[in-house]
Coordinates of C-alpha atoms in Angstrom, one line a residue:
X1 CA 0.0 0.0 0.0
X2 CA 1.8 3.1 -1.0
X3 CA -1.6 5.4 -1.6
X4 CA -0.9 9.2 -0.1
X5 CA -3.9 10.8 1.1
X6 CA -6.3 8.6 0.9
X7 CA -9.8 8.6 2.9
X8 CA -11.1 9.5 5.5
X9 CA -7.7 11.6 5.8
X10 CA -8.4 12.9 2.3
X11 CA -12.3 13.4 2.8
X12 CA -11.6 15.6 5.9
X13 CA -9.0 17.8 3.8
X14 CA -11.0 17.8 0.6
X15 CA -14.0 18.9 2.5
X16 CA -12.8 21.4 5.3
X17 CA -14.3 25.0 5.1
X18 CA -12.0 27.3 4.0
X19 CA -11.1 29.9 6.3
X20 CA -12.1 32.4 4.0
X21 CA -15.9 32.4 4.4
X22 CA -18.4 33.5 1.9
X23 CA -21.1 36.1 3.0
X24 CA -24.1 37.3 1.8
X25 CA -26.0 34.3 1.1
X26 CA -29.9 35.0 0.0
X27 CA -31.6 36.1 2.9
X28 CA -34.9 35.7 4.4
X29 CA -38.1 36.0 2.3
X30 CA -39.6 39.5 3.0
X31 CA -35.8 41.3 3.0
X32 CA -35.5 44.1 0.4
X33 CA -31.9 42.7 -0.7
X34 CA -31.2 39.3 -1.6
X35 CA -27.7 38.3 -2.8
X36 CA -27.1 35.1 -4.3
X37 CA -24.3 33.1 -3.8
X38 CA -22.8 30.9 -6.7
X39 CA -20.0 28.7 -6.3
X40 CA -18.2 27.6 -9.9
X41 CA -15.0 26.6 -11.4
X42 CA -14.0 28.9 -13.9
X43 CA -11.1 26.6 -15.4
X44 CA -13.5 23.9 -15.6
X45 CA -14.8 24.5 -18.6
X46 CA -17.4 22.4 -19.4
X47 CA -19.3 24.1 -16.4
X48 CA -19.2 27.7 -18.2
X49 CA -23.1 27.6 -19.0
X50 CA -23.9 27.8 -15.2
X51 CA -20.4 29.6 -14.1
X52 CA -17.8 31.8 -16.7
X53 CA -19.7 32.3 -19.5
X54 CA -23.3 32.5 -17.6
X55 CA -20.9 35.1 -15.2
X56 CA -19.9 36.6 -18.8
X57 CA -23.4 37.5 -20.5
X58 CA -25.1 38.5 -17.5
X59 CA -27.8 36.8 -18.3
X60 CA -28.9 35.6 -14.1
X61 CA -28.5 39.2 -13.8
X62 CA -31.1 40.0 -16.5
X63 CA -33.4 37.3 -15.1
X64 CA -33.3 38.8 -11.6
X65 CA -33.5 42.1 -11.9
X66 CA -36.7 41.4 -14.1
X67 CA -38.1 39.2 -10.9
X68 CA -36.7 42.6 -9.0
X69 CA -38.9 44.9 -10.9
X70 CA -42.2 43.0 -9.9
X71 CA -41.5 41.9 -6.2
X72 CA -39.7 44.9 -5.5
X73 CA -36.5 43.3 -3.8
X74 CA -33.0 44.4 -5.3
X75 CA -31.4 40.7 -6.4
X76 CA -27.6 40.2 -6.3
X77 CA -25.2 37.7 -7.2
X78 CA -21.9 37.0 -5.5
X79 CA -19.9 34.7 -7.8
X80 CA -17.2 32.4 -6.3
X81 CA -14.4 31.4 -8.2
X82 CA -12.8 27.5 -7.0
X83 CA -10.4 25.4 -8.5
X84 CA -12.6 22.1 -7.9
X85 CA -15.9 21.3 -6.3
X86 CA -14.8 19.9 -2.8
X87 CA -14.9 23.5 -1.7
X88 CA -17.7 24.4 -2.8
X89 CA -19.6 21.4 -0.9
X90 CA -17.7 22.7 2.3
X91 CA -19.2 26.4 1.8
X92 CA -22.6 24.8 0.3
X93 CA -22.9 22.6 3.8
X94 CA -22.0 25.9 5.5
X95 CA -24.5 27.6 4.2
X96 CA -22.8 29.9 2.6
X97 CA -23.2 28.7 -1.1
X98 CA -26.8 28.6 -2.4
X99 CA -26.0 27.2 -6.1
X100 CA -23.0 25.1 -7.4
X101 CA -21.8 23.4 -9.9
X102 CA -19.1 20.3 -10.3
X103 CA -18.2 16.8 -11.6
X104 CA -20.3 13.8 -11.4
X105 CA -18.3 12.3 -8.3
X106 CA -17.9 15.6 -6.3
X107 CA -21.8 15.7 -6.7
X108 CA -22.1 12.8 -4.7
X109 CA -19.8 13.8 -2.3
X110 CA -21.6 17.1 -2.2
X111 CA -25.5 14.5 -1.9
X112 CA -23.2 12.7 1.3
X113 CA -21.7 15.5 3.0
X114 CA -25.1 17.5 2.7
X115 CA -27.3 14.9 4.3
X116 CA -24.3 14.2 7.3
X117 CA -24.4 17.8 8.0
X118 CA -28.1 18.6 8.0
X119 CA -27.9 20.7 4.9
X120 CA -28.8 18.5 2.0
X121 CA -28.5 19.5 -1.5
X122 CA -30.6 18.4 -5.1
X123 CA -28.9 17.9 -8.2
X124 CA -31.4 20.3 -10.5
X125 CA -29.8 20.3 -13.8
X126 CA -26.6 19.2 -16.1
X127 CA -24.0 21.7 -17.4
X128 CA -21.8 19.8 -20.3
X129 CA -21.5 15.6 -20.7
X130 CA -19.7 13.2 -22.6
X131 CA -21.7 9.7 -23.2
X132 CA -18.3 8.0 -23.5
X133 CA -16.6 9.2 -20.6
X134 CA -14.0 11.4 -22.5
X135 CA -14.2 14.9 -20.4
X136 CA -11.5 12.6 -18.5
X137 CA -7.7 11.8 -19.3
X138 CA -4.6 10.4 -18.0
X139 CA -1.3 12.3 -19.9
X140 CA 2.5 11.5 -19.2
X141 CA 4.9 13.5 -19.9
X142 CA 6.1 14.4 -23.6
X143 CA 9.5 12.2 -23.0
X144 CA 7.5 9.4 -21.0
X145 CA 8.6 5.8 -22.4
X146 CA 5.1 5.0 -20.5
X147 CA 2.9 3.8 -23.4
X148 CA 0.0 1.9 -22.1
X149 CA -2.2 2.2 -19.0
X150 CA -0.8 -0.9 -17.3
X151 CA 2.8 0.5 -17.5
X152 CA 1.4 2.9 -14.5
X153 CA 2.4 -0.4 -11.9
X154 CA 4.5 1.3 -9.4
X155 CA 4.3 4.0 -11.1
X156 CA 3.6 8.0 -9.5
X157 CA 0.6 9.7 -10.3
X158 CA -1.2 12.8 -9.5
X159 CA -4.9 13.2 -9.2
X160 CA -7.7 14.9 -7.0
X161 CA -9.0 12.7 -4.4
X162 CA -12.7 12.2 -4.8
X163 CA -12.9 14.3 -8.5
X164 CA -14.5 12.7 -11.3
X165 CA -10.4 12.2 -12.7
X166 CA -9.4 10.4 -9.6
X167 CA -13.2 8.2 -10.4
X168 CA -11.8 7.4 -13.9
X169 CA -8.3 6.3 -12.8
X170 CA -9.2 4.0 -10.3
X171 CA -11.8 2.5 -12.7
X172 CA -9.1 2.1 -15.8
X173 CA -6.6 0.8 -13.8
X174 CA -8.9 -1.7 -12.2
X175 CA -9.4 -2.7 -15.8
X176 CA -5.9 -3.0 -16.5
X177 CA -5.3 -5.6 -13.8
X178 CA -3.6 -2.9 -11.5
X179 CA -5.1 -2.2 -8.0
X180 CA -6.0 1.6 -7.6
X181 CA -5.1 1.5 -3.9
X182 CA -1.9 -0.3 -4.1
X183 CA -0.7 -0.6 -7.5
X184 CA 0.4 2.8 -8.1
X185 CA 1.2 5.8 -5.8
X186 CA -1.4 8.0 -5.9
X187 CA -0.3 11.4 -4.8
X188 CA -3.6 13.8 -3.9
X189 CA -3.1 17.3 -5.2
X190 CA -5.0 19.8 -7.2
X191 CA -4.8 20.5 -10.6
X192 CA -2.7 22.8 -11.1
X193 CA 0.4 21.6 -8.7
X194 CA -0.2 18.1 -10.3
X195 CA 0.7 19.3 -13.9
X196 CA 3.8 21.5 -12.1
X197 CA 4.6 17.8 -10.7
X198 CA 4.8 16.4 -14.1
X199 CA 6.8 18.6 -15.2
X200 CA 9.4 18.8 -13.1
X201 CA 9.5 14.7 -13.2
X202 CA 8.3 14.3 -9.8
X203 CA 5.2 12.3 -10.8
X204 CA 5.1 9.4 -14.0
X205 CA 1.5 10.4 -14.6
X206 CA -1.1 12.8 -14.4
X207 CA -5.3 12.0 -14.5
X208 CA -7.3 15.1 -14.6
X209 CA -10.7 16.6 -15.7
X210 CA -11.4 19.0 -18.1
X211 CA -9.6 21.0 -19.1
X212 CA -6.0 20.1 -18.2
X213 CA -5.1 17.5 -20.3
X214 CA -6.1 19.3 -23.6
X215 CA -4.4 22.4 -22.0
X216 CA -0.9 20.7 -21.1
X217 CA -1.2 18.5 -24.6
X218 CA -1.7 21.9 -26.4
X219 CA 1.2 23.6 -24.6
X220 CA 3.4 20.4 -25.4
X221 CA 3.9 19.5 -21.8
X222 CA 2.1 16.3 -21.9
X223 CA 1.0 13.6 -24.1
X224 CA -2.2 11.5 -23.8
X225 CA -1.9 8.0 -22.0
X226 CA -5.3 7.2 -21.4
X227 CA -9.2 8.3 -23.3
X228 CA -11.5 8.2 -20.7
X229 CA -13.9 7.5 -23.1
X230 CA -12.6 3.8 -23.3
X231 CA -14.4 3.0 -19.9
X232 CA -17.4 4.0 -22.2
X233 CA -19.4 5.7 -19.0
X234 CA -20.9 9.0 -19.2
X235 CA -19.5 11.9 -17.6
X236 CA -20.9 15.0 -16.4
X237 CA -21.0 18.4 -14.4
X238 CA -23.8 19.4 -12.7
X239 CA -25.8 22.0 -11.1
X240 CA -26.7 21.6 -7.3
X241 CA -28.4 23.7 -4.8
X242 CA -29.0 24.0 -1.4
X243 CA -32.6 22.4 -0.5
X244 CA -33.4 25.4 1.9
X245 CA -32.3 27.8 -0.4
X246 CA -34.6 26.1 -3.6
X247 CA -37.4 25.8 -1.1
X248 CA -37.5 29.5 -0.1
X249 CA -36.5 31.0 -3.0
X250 CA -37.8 28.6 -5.7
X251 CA -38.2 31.5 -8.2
X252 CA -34.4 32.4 -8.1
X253 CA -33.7 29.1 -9.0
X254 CA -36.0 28.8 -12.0
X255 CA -34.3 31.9 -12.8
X256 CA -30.8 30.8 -12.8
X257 CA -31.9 27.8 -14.8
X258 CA -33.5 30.0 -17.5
X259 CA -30.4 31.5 -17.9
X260 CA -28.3 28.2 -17.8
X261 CA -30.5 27.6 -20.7
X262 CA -30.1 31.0 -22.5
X263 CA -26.2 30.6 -21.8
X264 CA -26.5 26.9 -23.2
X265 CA -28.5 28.3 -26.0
X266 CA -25.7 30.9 -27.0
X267 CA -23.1 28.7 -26.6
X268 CA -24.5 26.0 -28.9
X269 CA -25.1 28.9 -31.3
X270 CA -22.2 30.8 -31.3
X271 CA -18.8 28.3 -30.4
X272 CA -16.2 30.5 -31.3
X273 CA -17.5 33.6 -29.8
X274 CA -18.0 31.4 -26.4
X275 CA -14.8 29.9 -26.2
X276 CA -12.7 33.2 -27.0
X277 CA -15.3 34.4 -24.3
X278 CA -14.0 32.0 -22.1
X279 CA -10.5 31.9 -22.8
X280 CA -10.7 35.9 -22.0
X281 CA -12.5 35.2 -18.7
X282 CA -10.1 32.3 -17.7
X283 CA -6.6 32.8 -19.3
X284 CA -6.9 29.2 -20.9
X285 CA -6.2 29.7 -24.4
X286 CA -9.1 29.5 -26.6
X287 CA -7.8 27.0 -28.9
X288 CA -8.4 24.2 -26.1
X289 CA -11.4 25.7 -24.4
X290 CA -13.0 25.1 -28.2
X291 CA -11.4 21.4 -27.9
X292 CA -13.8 20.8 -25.4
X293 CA -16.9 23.3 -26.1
X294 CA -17.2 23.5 -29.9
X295 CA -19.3 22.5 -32.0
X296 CA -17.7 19.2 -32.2
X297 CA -16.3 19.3 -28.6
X298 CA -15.7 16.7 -26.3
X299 CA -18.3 18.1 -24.0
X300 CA -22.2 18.6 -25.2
X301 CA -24.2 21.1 -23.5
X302 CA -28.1 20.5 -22.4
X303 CA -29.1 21.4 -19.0
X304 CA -31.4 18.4 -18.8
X305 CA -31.0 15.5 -16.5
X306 CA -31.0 12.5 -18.7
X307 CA -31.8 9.2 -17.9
X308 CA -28.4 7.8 -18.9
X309 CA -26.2 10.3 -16.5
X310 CA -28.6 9.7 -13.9
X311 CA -28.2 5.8 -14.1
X312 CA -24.0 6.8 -14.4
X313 CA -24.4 9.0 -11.1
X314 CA -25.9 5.3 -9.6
X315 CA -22.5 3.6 -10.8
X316 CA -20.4 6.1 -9.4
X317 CA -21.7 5.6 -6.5
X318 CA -19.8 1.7 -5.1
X319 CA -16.3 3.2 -6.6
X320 CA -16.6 6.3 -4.2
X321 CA -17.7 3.7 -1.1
X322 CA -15.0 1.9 -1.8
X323 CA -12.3 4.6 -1.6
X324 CA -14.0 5.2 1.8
X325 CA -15.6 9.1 0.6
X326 CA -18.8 8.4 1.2
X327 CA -21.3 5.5 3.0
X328 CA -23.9 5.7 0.8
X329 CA -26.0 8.4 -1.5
X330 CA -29.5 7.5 -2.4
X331 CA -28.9 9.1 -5.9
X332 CA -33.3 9.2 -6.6
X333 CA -33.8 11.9 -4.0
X334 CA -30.5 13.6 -4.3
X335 CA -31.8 14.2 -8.2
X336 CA -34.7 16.7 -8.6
X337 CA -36.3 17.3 -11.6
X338 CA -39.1 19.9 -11.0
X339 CA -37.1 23.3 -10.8
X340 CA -35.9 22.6 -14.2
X341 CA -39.1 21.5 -15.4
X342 CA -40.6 24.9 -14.6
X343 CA -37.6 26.6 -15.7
X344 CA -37.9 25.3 -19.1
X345 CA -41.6 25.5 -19.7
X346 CA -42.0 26.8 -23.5
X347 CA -38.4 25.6 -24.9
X348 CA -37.5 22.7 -26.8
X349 CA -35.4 20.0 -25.6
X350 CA -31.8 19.7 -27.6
X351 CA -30.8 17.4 -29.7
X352 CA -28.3 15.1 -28.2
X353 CA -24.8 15.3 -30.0
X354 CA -24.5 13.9 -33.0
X355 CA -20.6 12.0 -34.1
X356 CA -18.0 14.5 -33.8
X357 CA -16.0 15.4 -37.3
X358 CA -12.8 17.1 -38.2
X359 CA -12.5 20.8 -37.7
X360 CA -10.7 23.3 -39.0
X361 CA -9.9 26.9 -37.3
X362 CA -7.9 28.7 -39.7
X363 CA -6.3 32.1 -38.4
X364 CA -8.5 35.5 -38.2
X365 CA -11.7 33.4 -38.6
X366 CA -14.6 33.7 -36.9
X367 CA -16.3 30.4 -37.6
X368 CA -14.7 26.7 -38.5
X369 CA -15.0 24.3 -40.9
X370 CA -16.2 21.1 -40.5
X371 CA -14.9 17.6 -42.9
X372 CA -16.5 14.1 -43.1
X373 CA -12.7 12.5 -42.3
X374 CA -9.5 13.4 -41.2
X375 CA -8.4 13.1 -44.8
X376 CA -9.9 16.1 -45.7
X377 CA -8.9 17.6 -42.8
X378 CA -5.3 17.4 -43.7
X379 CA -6.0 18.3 -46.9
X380 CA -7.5 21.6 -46.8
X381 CA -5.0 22.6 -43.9
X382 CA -2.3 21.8 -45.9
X383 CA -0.5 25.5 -46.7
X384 CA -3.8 27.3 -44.4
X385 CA -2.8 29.7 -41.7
X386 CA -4.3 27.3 -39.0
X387 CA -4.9 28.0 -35.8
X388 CA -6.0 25.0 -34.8
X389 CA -7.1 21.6 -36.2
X390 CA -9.4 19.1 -34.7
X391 CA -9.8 15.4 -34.8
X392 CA -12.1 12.6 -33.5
X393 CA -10.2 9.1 -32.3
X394 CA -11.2 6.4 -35.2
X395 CA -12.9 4.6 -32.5
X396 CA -13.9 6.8 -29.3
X397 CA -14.8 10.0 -31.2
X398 CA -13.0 11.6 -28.8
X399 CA -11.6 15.1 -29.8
X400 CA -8.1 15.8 -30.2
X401 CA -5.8 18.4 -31.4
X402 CA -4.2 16.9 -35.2
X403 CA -1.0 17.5 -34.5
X404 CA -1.2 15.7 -30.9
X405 CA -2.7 12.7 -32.0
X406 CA -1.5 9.6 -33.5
X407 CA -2.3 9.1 -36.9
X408 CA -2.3 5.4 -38.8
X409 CA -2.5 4.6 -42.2
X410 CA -4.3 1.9 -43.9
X411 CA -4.1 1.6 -47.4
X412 CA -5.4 5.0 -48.8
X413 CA -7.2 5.6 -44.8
X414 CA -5.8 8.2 -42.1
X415 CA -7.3 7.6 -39.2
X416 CA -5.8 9.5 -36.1
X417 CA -6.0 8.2 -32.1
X418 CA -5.8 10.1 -28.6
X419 CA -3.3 7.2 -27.6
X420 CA -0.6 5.5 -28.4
X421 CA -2.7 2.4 -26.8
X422 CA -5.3 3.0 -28.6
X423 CA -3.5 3.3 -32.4
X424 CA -1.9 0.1 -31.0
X425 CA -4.6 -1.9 -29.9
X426 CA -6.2 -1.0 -33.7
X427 CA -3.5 -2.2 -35.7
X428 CA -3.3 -5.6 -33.6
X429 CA -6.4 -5.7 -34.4
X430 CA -6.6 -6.0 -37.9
X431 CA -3.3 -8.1 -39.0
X432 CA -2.0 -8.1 -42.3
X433 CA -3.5 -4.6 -43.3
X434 CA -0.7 -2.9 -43.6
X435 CA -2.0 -0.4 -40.9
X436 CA 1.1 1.2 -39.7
X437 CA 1.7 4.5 -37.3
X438 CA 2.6 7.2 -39.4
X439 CA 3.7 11.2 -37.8
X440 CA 1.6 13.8 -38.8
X441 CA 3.8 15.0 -40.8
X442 CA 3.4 11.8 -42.9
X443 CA 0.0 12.0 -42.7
X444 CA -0.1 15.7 -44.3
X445 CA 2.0 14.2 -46.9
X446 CA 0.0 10.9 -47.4
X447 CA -3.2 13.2 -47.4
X448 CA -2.4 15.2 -50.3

């Protein structure tokens, strides 16, 4: 066993209040100011419709002061900035947090650690999902001779204790044969000081959410070793909310979901303008906030709380009571529907996503270009002023940037991977095709 910071150790420091505390949470029904109190992650950017870009358009704002106008109470919002959710539950459990969003397994954490303290929380809507699992990824660094999942064994490796990362580590390595708790050593740190770790060489690996690993692979200080959408389990961020707080203040709530939906609406609508929106907010450059928020991005937006995420929020459940985070979370009445239900009274549900295609952002352009293969891709970027190219794993449909991915040739084919595993495991797969790992370079050349 050689597992740092594990539970209940890492529970009680994911979870302790911060000794900043937030104030001005709503106030009573009848007071004549009401400030709101939201809790997001701005670098988490598949939460932006209920956090940075929601912040961004003002669009809770417009709702409230609307509500304002008729009830004659002056609404406002105090948005909190966090680098993951765990705070956010502590300051939510306080009472100090009326709305918040975070991963799949921090919402559970968030159901567990409301219920233990007497503040319980619902899960009222969905911010941005992948079906497949692939908001998630393990990356080495650039030099790593690590080429495969099960050549983590004994291996270091930075993740966030009880994140929906550290969920999909200990469910890929399980897979690989490799014990979570005492395979590898699993050092608990946040984000940011985890990809400092890889860098200087004092961790083998890295697994992290959205949107680290596109950052770090974009910035050439890492290299995919692991899609999380091979587990093939949805992901998600979500929207929760203090019970009291949707009790007393229903209304608010209805209005925060509106504009979840006018953000989701605009982002859908306009890609590019989001993610330069967000890359202003955040400092993340826009070329990998669009990786994961574009039209074709790993993440889809759509507020509501489908069937499918709710029956992966069930499974999450046994791999965060066996890591010792949480007894039990009765995931049925943690979820409630109805707020969002009223919210979205008169709109039209969206379509879920259909198979992501190559993309093309050429330099001083405000929209992309879209191609039925990567073929194409390579094609029409071949002599372009590209600012960044985009391509879907041949068998994941996961996202990736072109010239970060690893490309394969088959006869007059191109198909391009996340992985290194994964190009691997498709050329074993089909012997005697000639299917052979070419460099992107050799791929721009094969393509034209």
């Amino acid at each position: 066993m050689r597992t740092k910071a594990v539970a209940p150790l890492a529970l009680a420091l994911l979870l302790a209040p911060l000794a900043t505390a937030c104030t001005g949470s709503a106030g009573a029904t009848g007071s004549r100011t009401v400030t709101v109190t939201v809790g997001y992650q701005s670098k988490t950017i598949n939460t932006v419709t209920a956090g940075t870009l929601l912040r961004s358009l003002g669009y809770f704002e417009q709702e409230l002061a609307a509500r304002g106008a008729k009830d004659g109470v002056t609404y406002k919002v105090d948005w909190q900035d966090y680098a993951t959710g765990a705070p956010i539950t502590a300051q939510m459990t306080a009472g100090k947090i009326d709305i918040g969003s975070m991963g799949d397994f921090p919402l559970l954490i968030n159901a567990a650690r409301g219920k233990e303290l007497k503040q319980p929380t619902r899960l009222v809507a969905v911010t941005g999902y992948n079906l497949r699992g692939g908001l998630n990824t393990v990356v080495t660094a650039p030099g790593s001779t690590l080429e495969s999942l099960a050549d983590l064994r004994g291996k270091k490796v930075s993740t966030s204790v009880g994140s929906a990362a550290d969920g999909t580590l200990q469910r890929a390595l399980r897979r690989a044969g490799i014990d979570p708790s005492s395979g590898i050593e699993k050092l608990n740190q946040q984000p940011s000081v985890g990809a400092s770790a890889l860098q200087a060489g004092s961790v083998d690996a890295l697994s992290q959410f959205v949107a680290w690993p596109g950052q770090l692979a974009f910035e050439g200080r890492a290299k995919a070793l692991y899609d999380g959408a091979e587990l093939n389990l949805p992901t998600f961020h979500g929207v929760t909310v203090r019970e009291r707080f949707a009790k007393e203040r229903s209304g608010v709530l209805e209005d925060f979901l509106r504009a979840q939906r006018r953000a989701t609406d605009h982002l859908r609508a306009e890609p590019v303008a989001a993610a330069e929106s967000v890359a202003k907010e955040t400092g993340l450059p826009a070329e990998v906030v669009y990786l994961y928020n574009g039209a074709n991005g790993i993440a889809t937006f759509d507020p509501a709380l489908r069937p499918e995420l709710i029956d992966a929020l069930k499974q999450d459940v046994p791999v965060l009571k066996d890591a010792g985070l949480v007894p039990d979370v009765d995931v049925d009445a943690f979820v409630d529907p109805e707020p969002l239900k009223r919210a979205a009274q008169g709109t039209q549900p969206l379509p879920v996503a259909a198979p992501a295609r190559a993309e093309l952002w050429l330099k001083g352009q405000s929209r992309t270009q879209s191609f039925d293969s990567p073929r194409e891709l390579l094609k029409a970027a071949r002599g372009a002023a590209v600012r960044a190219a985009y391509v879907p794993d041949a068998v994941t449909g996961t996202l990736w940037f072109a010239d970060r991915a690893v490309w394969v040739a088959e006869g007059p084919e191109l198909r391009a991977f996340v992985t290194p595993a994964g190009a691997k495991s498709y050329i074993d797969a089909r012997p005697g095709s000639g299917a052979r790992i070419v460099s992107f370079a050799e791929a721009g050349a094969l393509a034209s």
